[in-house]
Every structure is written in C-alpha cells, then in structure tokens.
Short mmCIF file of C-alpha atoms in Angstrom, two decimals:
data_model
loop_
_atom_site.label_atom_id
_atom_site.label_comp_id
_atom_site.label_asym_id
_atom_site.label_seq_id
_atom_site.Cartn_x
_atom_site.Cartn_y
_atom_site.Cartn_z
CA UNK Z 1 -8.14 14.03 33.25
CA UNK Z 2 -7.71 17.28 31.02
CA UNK Z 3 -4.52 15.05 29.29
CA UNK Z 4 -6.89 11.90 28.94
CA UNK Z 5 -9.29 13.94 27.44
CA UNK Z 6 -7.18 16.42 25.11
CA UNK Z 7 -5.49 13.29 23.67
CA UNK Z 8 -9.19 11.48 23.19
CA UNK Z 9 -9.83 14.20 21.01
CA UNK Z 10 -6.86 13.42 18.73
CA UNK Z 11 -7.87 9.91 18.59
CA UNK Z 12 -11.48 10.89 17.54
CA UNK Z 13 -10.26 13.12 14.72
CA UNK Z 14 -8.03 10.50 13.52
CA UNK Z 15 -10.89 7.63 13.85
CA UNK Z 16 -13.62 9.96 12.32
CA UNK Z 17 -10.98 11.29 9.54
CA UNK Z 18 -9.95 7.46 8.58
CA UNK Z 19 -13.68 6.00 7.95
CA UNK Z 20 -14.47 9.49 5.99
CA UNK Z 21 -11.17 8.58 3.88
CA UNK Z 22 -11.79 5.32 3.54
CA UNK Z 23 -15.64 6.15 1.63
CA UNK Z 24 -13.79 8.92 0.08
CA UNK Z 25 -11.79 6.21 -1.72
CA UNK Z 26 -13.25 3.19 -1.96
CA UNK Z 27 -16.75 4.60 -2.73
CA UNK Z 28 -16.54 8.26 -4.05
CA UNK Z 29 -13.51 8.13 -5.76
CA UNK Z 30 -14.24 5.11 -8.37
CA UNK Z 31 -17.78 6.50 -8.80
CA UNK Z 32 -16.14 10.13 -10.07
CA UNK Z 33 -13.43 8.64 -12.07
CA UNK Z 34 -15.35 5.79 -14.01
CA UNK Z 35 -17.30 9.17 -15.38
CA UNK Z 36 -14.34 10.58 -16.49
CA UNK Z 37 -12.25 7.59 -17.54
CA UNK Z 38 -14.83 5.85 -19.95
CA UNK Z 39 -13.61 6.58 -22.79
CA UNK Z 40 -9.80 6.15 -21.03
CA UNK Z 41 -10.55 2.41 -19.62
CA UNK Z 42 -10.58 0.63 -16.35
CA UNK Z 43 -6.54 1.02 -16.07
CA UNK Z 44 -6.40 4.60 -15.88
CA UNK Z 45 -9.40 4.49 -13.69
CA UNK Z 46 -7.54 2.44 -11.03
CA UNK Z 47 -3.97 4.67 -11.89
CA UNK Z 48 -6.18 7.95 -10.77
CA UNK Z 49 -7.74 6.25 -7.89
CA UNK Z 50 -4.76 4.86 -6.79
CA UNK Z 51 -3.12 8.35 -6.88
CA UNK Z 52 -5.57 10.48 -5.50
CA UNK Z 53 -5.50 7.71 -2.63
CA UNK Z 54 -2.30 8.53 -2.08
CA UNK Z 55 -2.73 11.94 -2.09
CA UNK Z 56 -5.33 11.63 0.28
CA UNK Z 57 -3.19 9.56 3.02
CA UNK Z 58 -0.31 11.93 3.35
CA UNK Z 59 -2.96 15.00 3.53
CA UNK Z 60 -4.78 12.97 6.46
CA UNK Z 61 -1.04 11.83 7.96
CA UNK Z 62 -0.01 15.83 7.93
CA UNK Z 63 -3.33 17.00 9.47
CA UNK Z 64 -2.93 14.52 12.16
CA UNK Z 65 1.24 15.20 12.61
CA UNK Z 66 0.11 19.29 12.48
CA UNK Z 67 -2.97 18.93 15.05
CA UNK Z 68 -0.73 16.88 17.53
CA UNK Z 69 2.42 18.23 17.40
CA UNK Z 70 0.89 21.90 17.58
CA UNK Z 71 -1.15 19.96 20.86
CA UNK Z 72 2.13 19.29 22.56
CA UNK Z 73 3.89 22.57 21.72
CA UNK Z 74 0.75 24.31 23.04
CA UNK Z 75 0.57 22.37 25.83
CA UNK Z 76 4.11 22.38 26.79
CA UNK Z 77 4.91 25.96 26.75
CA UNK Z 78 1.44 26.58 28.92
CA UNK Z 79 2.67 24.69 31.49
CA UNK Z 80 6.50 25.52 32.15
CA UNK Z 81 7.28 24.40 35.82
CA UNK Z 82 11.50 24.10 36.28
CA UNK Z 83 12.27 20.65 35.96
CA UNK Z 84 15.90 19.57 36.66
CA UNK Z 85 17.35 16.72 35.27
CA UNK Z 86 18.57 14.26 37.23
CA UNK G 1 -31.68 -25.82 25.77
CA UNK G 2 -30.24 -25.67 22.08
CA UNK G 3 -29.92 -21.91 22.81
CA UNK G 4 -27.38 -22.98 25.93
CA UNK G 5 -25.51 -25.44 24.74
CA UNK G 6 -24.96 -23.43 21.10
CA UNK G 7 -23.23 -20.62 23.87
CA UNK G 8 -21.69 -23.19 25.29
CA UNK G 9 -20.54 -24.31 21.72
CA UNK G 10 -19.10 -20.33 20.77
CA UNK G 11 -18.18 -18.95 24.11
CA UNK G 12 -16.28 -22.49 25.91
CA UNK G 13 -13.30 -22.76 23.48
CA UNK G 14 -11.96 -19.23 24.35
CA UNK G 15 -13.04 -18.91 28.16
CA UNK G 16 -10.49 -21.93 28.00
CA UNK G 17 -8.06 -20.76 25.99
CA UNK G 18 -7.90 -17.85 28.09
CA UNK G 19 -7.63 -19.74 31.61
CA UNK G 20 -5.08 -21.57 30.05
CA UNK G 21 -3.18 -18.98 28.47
CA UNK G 22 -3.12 -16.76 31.47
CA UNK G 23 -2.27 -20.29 33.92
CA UNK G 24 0.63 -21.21 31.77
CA UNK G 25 2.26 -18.03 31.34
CA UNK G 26 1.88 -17.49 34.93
CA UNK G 27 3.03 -20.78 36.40
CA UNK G 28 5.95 -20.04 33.89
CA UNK G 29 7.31 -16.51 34.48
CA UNK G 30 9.04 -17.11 37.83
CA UNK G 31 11.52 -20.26 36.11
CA UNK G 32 11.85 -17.83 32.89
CA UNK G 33 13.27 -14.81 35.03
CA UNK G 34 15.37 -16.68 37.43
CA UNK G 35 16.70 -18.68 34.52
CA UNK G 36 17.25 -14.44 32.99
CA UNK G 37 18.81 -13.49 36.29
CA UNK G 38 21.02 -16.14 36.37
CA UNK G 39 22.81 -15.94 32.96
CA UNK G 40 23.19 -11.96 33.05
CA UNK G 41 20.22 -10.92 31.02
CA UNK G 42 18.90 -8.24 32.87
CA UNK G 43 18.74 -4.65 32.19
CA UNK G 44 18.14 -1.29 33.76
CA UNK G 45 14.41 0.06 35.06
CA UNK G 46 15.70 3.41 33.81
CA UNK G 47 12.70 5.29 34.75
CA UNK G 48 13.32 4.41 38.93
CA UNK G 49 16.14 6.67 41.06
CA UNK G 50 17.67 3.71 42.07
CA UNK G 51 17.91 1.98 38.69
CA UNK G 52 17.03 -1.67 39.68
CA UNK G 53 18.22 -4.70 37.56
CA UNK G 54 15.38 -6.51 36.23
CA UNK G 55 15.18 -9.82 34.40
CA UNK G 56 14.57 -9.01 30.71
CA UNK G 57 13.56 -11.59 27.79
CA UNK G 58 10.44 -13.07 29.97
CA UNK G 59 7.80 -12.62 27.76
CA UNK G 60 9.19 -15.82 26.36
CA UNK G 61 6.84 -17.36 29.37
CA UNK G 62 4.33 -14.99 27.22
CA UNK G 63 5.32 -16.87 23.41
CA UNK G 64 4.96 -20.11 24.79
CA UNK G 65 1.78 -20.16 27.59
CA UNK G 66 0.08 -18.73 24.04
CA UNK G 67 1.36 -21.07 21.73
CA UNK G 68 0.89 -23.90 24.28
CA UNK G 69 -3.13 -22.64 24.67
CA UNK G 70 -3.35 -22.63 21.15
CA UNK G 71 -3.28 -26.43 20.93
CA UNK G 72 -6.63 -26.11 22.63
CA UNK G 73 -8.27 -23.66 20.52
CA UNK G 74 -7.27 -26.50 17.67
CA UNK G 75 -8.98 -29.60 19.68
CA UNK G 76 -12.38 -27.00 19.44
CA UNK G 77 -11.62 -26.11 15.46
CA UNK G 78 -9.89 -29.19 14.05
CA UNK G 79 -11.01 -27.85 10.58
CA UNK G 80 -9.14 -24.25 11.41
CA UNK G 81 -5.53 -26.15 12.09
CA UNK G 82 -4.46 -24.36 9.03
CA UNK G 83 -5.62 -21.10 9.93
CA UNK G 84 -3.96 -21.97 13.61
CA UNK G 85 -1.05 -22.70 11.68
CA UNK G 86 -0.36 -19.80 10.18
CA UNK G 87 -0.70 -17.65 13.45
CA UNK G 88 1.67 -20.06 15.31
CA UNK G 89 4.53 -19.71 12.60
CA UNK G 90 3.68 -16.22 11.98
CA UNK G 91 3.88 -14.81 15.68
CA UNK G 92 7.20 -16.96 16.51
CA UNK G 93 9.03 -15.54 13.54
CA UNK G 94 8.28 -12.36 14.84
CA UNK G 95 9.40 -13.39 18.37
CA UNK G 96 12.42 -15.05 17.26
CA UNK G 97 13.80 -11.84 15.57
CA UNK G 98 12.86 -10.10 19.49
CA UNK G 99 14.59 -12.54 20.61
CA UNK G 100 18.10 -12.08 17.83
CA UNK G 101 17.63 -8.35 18.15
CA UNK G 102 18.21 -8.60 22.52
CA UNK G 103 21.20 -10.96 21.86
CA UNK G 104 22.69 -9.39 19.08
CA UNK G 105 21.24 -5.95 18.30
CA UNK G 106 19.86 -6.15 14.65
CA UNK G 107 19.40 -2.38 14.13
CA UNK G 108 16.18 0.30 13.69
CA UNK G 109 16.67 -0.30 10.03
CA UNK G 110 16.62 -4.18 9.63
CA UNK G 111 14.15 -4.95 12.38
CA UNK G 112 10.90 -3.70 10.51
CA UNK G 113 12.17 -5.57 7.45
CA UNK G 114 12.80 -9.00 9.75
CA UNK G 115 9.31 -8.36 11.41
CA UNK G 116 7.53 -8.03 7.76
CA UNK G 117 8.61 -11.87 7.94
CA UNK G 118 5.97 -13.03 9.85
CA UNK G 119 3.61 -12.54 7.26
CA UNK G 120 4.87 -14.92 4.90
CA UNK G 121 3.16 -18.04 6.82
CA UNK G 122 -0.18 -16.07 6.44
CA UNK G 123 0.91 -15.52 2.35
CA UNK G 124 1.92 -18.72 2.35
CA UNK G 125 -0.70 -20.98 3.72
CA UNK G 126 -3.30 -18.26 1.72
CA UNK G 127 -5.36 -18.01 4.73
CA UNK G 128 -6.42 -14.62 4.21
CA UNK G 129 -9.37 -12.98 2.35
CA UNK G 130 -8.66 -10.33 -0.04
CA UNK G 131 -12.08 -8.89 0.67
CA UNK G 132 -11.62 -6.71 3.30
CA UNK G 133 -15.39 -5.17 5.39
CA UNK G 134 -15.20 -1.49 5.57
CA UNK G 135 -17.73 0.40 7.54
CA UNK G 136 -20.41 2.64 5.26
CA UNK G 137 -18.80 0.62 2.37
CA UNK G 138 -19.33 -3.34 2.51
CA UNK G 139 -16.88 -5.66 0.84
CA UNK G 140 -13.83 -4.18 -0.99
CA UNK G 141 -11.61 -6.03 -3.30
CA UNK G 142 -7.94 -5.72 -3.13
CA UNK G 143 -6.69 -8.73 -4.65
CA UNK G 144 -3.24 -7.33 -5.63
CA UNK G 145 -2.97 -5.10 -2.89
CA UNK G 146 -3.66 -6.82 -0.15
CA UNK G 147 -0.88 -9.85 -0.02
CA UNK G 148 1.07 -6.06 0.35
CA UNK G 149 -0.73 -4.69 2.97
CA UNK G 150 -0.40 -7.83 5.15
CA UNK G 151 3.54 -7.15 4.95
CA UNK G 152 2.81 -4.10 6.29
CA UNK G 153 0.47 -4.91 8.79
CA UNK G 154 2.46 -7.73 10.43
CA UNK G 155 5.68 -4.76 10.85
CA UNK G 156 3.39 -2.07 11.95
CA UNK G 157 1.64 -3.52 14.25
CA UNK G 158 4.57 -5.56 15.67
CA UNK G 159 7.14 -2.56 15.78
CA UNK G 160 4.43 0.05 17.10
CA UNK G 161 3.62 -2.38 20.41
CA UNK G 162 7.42 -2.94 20.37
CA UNK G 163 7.49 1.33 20.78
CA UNK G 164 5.34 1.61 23.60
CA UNK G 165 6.48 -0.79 25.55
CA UNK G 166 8.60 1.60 27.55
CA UNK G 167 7.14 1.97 31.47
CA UNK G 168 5.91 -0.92 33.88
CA UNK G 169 3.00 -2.31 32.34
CA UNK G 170 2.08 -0.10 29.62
CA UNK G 171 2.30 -2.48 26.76
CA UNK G 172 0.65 -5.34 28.40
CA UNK G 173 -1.63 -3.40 29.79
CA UNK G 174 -2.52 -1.38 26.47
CA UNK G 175 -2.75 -4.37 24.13
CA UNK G 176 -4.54 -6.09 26.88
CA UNK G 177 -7.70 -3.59 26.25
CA UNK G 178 -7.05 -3.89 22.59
CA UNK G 179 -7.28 -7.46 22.69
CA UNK G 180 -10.04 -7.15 24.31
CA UNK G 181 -11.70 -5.58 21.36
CA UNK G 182 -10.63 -7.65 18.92
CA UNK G 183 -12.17 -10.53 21.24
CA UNK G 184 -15.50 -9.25 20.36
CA UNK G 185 -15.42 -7.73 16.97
CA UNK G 186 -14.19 -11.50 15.99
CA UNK G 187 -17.34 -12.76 17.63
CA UNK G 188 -19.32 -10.17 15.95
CA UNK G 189 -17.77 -11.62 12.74
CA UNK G 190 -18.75 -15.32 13.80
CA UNK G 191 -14.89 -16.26 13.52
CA UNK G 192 -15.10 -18.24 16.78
CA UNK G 193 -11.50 -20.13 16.34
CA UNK G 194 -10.09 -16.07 16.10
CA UNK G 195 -11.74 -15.03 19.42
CA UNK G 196 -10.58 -17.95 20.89
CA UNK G 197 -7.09 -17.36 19.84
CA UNK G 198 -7.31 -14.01 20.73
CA UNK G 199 -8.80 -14.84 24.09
CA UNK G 200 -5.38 -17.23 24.90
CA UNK G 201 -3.89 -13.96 23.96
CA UNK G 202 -5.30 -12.09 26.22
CA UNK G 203 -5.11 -15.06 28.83
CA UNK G 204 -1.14 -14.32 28.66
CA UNK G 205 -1.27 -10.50 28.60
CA UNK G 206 -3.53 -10.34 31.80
CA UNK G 207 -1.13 -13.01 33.27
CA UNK G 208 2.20 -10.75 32.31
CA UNK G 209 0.60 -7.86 33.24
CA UNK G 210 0.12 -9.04 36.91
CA UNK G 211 4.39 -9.57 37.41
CA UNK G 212 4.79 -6.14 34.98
CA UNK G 213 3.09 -3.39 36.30
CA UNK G 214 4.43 -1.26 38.73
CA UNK G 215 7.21 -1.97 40.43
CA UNK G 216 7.69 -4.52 37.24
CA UNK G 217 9.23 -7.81 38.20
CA UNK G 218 9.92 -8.99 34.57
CA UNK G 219 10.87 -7.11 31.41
CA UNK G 220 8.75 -8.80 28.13
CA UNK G 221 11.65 -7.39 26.14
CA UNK G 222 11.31 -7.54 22.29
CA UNK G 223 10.80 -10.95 21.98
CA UNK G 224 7.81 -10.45 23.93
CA UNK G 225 6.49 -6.94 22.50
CA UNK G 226 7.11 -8.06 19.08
CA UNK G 227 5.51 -11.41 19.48
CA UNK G 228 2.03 -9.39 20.90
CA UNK G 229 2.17 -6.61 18.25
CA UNK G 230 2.86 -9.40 15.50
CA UNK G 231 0.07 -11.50 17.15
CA UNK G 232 -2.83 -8.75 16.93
CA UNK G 233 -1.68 -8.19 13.34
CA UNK G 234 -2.13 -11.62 12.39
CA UNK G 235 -5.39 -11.79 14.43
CA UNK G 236 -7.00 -9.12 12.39
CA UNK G 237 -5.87 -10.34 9.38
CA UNK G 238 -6.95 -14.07 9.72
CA UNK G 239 -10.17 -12.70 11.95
CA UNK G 240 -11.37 -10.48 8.93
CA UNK G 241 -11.54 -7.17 11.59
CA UNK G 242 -8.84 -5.13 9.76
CA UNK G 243 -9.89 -1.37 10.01
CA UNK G 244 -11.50 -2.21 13.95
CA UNK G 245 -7.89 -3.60 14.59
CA UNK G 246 -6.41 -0.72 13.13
CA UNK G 247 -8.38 1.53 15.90
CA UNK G 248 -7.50 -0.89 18.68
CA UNK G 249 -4.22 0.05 18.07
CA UNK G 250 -4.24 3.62 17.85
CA UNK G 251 -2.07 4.88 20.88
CA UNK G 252 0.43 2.48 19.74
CA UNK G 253 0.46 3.48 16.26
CA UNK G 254 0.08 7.34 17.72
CA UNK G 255 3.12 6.74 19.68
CA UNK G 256 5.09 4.94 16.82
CA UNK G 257 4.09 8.04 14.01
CA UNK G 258 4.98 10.72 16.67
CA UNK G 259 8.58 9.39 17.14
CA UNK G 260 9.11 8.53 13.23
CA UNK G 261 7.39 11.84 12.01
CA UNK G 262 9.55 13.50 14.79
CA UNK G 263 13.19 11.93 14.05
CA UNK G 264 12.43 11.52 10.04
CA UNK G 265 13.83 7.97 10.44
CA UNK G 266 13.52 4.49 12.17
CA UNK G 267 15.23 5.03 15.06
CA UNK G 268 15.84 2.75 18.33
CA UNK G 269 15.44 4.29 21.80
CA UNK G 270 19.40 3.80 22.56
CA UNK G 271 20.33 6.34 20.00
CA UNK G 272 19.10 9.20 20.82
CA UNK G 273 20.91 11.56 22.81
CA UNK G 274 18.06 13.80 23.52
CA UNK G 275 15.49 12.09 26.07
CA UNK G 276 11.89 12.66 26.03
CA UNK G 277 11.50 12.42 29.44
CA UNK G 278 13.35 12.73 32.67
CA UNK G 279 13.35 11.69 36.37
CA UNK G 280 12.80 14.70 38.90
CA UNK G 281 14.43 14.53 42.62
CA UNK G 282 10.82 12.95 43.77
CA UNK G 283 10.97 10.36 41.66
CA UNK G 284 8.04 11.60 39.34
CA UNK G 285 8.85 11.71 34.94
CA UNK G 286 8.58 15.34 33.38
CA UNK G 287 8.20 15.91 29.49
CA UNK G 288 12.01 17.21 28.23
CA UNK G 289 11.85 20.79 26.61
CA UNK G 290 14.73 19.86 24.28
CA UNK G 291 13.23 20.77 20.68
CA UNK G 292 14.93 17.83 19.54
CA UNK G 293 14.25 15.45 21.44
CA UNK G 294 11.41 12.54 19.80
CA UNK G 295 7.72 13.22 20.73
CA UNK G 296 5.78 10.18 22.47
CA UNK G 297 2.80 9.24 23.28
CA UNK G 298 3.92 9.41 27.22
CA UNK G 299 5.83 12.79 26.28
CA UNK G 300 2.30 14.40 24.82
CA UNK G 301 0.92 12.98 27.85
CA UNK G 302 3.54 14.86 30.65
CA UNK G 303 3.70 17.71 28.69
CA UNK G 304 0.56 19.21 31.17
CA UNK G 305 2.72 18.61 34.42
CA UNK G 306 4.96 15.57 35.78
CA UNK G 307 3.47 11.95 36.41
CA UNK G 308 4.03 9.08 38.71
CA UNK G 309 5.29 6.30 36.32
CA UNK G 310 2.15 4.45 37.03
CA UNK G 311 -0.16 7.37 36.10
CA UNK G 312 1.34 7.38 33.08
CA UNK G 313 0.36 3.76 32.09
CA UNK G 314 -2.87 4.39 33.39
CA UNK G 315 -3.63 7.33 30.99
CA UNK G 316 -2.46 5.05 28.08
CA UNK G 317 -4.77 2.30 29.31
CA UNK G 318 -7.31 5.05 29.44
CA UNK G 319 -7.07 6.01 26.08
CA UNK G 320 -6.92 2.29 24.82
CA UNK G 321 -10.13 1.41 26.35
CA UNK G 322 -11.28 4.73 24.69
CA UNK G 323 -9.75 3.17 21.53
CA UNK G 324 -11.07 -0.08 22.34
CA UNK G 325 -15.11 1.20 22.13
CA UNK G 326 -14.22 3.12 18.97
CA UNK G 327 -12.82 -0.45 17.72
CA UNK G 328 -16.11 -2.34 18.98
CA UNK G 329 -18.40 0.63 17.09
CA UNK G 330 -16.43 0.48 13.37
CA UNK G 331 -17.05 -3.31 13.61
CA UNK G 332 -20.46 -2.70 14.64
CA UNK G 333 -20.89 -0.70 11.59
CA UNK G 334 -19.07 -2.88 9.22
CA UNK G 335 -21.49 -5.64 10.67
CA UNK G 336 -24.58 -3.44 10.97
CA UNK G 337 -24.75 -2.39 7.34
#
C-alpha cells in the first residue's frame, strides 16, 4: 500500500507539472514574447518560444528523474533485508 | 424512445467490437501457442525457480482477433473506413517489426526507428488534426510540428508498452486500464468509430490477459506489446485525446524514462549484465542493490521489501487505474472548458 501510494505521488507531480507546462507554453509564453518581439516579428517570437519550451521540458524531465530516483535510493537503503541471489 | 435508440446508436458498435475482439482472440490463442510450441518458439519464464518454457509470439491471436473486430467497427462507420484504415496499417507495421525483431533480433537502436514507421499510414492518409485540445488552453495549432510529434508518439508509446511487458500479465493488464480510459475520453470527444476501436482493443487485452496472468500460459512477445503500445498511440492520435493518452500511459512511460535516464542509452533487457531484480529461495522478486543496474518501474516498486510476482502486476495495475482517472479528469477539462 505505502509503495502504491509513494509512487501515486510521483505520478501526480508529473500529471500536475505537465498541464502547468503545457499553459506555461502554449498560453504564457506567446503572450510574454509577442510584447517583447514586436518590433522583432512573429519568427523570432516562435524561435524564443520554441526555446524556452525546450528549456522548460528538460527542467520538468530532471525534476521528475531527481524526485524518483532520490525515491528509490531513499527507499532502498531504508529497507535493507539480505537478499541472496539465486 | 429517440433517447434509447440514439444509445443504442453510440454505445452498440463498441459493446460489439469488444465481444468480438475479446471472442476471437480467445477462441484463437490455444491454435497460436500450440502452433509456437511446436516449431521451437518458446522462451524462458525467467522470473519462476523452475524456469518453465512458455509459448512466445501469441499475441499474434491478439493482432488479428483486433484487426478481425475492426471490420465491424467499419460496417457501423462506413464513412470512417479511412480513418479505420490508417489504424489497421499503422498497428500491423508496428507488429510486423515485433514480429522481425523475435526472429531475427533487430537491435535497441533500430527498433524505435522501425516502430516510428507506423505512423506513416496516419501521415499518409492525413487523418489527423493538427489542432490538438489542451486542458486550461483550448485548441492549439501545431501545423508543422505535429506530423513530428506523431513519429514520436507512434515509437513512444509502442516501445514504452514493449518495456513493461516483463511479468505475467502486467502489460495486458496495464494497457487494459489505460484502454479503458481512452474508451471514454473518445466518447467524451463524440469520436464514436475511436471508442469502438478502442473497445475491440480492449476486447483482445481482457481476452489475453485471462491465458497471461499468473502462472502465464502465453508470452504476447513483441509482436504483441508493440502492436498494443503502437495501437493506443494511433488511438489518441486519430481519437483527438492526445495529452489524456499521454496520462494513460504514465507507468509505462515512467518505466521506459527510468531505464533510459538510468543506462543513458536504448538498451534491450538481454544486455545488461546487472539485473534489476532477482529470485529469492521462496520464490518471491527482491529489488538488486547493484548501483548499476537499470531502475524500473517494478524495481521502484520492490525497493520497500520483496513481492510475489503477481503483487507486483497488481501494484502496476493499481497505479494505471490511478493513471487511468487522472486520464478521464484532463479530458474532462479539455472538454469542460
């Protein structure tokens, strides 16, 4: 049960973290730039959207590697119980 | 009476499809794995002490009872037989490279790249929308991006199922629930002809699932775990429920980004020398405590104390159907705003 629900938690950060990434970029994102690119055009505008997209998926796929890999590593060396191979 | 027969109208073509994908790819697993047994291809339940043989290359029974059930969904939607089309020639691409990659062994590297294949039907026949529904957000456009992300989406989804389909019915029994959800956010969409698909879908999974589980009978093999990853891609895509797909999924894609962020590389299971998990005396799996060995979905969840192979598939079911609801809600929202 404590697994199930340690694991649940991972998949809610990574749900709740995805939709807030996804307004972050398709609504936020072209809203801030189109004030700074007007005088720039609508290619730069997509260039620096596309970008900070970018930048914003590999921050999102670290936090989640970091928070579940840390999980495991916490988890693992709690519970050390000899276990010989076979 | 209008209100009856227009249920009767959305809900009959996929309680069909479903009876008949789960009767044909039951009536036709038994031939399949004696036909398996017969020429040699078997392989080894690894994860039992007394390392039974077990027909592999069954979910064949799998690619055709859906294929077959299709031809029903297209009586109900004779103006989708494009659409039906496309997911037909899509998902047996996809099997046939299972299928080349059990008989000849095509590689970690080349196997994504086959997979992305089974897009092109969906590229080519254009029966996608661009357009994709975000939740909070409405109706994006991504018309040069998204031909791309379809690529992408076919391999993914096909390679991550392919991953996780590693104890007695944990893939069928995981994509099973996600199908599940993609059954209803399709419905939610109004894309009947998609449910109904994806209800003959989850006919064969349910049907699979029954000779798979624990003590598994029948091995799907790639042909079949590639088939039902490549399937649920192309039933988002064509189904317009993209992001509530893309939850569905999540254990699978978990598992898949674990092992890849892990190794640093596309890797298959044979070639690495440092298991994730072993087999105590009692028979019961234990997390390994080599540093260097890949971490798994079914690693993270032993790493608390040794499982029963079957308590492992039921956590990952557990945390599909937890999946699943999140699925169900981001659709809800997309459709809600």
């Amino acid at each position: 049960m404590r697994t199930t629900i340690g694991l649940t938690l991972i998949i809610l950060f990574v749900w709740i973290t995805m939709l807030a990434s996804l307004v972050v970029i398709f609504a936020a994102l072209p809203f801030l730039t189109s004030m700074l690119t007007e005088e720039l055009g609508r290619l730069l505008e997509q260039v620096i959207v596309a970008g900070l997209a970018t930048i914003i998926g590999i921050v999102w796929l670290t936090m989640w590697r970091e928070l579940a890999f840390r999980y495991f590593s916490r988890i693992l060396t709690r519970n050390v119980e000899p276990s010989p191979d076979t | 009476m209008a209100g009856e027969a227009d249920l009767l109208e959305t809900y009959l073509p996929a309680a069909l499809a479903l009876i008949v994908g789960f009767a044909l790819t039951f009536l036709l697993i038994p031939p399949v794995s004696r036909v398996m047994r017969k020429y040699g291809i078997v392989g080894t339940d690894v994860h039992k002490l007394d390392r039974p043989l077990i027909p592999e290359m069954c979910g064949l029974a799998l690619v055709v009872g859906v294929t077959a059930s299709t031809l029903v969904v297209g009586f109900f939607y004779r103006e989708s037989v494009v659409r039906l089309l496309a997911f037909v020639s899509a998902t047996l691409i996809v099997a046939v490279v299972g299928a080349l990659d059990r008989l000849t062994t095509i590689g970690p590297r080349l196997k994504p790249i086959l997979t992305t294949l089974g897009a092109v039907p969906i590229l080519l026949l254009s029966v996608y929308s661009p357009r994709p529904s975000l939740p909070f957000i409405g109706v994006t456009r991504l018309t040069i991006i998204y031909p791309i992300l379809i690529l992408v989406a076919i391999a993914v989804t096909a390679n991550s199922a392919n991953m996780l389909d590693v104890f007695n019915g944990s893939l069928t029994g995981t994509c099973s629930v996600a199908t599940i959800a993609i059954v209803i956010c399709t419905f939610l969409v109004g894309r009947g002809e998609i449910a109904a698909l994806a209800a003959a879908l989850l006919g064969g999974l349910i049907a699979f699932h029954i000779y798979n589980r624990y003590p598994a009978k029948v091995f799907l093999s790639d042909v079949g775990s590639l088939y039902t990853g490549a399937a649920i891609g192309s039933l988002a895509i064509l189904g317009h429920v993209e992001v509530a797909a893309l939850t569905a999924m999540m254990p699978q894609i978990m598992n898949a980004f674990y092992g890849l962020a892990k190794v640093g590389r596309l890797y298959e299971r044979r070639e690495i020398s440092a298991r994730p998990i072993k087999i105590l005396p009692d028979g019961r799996l234990a997390a390994s405590r080599d540093p260097s060995a890949p971490i798994t979905l079914s690693r993270m969840i032993l790493a608390r104390s040794p499982l029963k192979e079957y308590e492992i598939t039921r956590h990952m079911v557990s945390l599909s159907s937890v999946s699943a609801i999140l699925a169900i809600i981001t659709q809800l929202l997309i459709v809600w705003r």
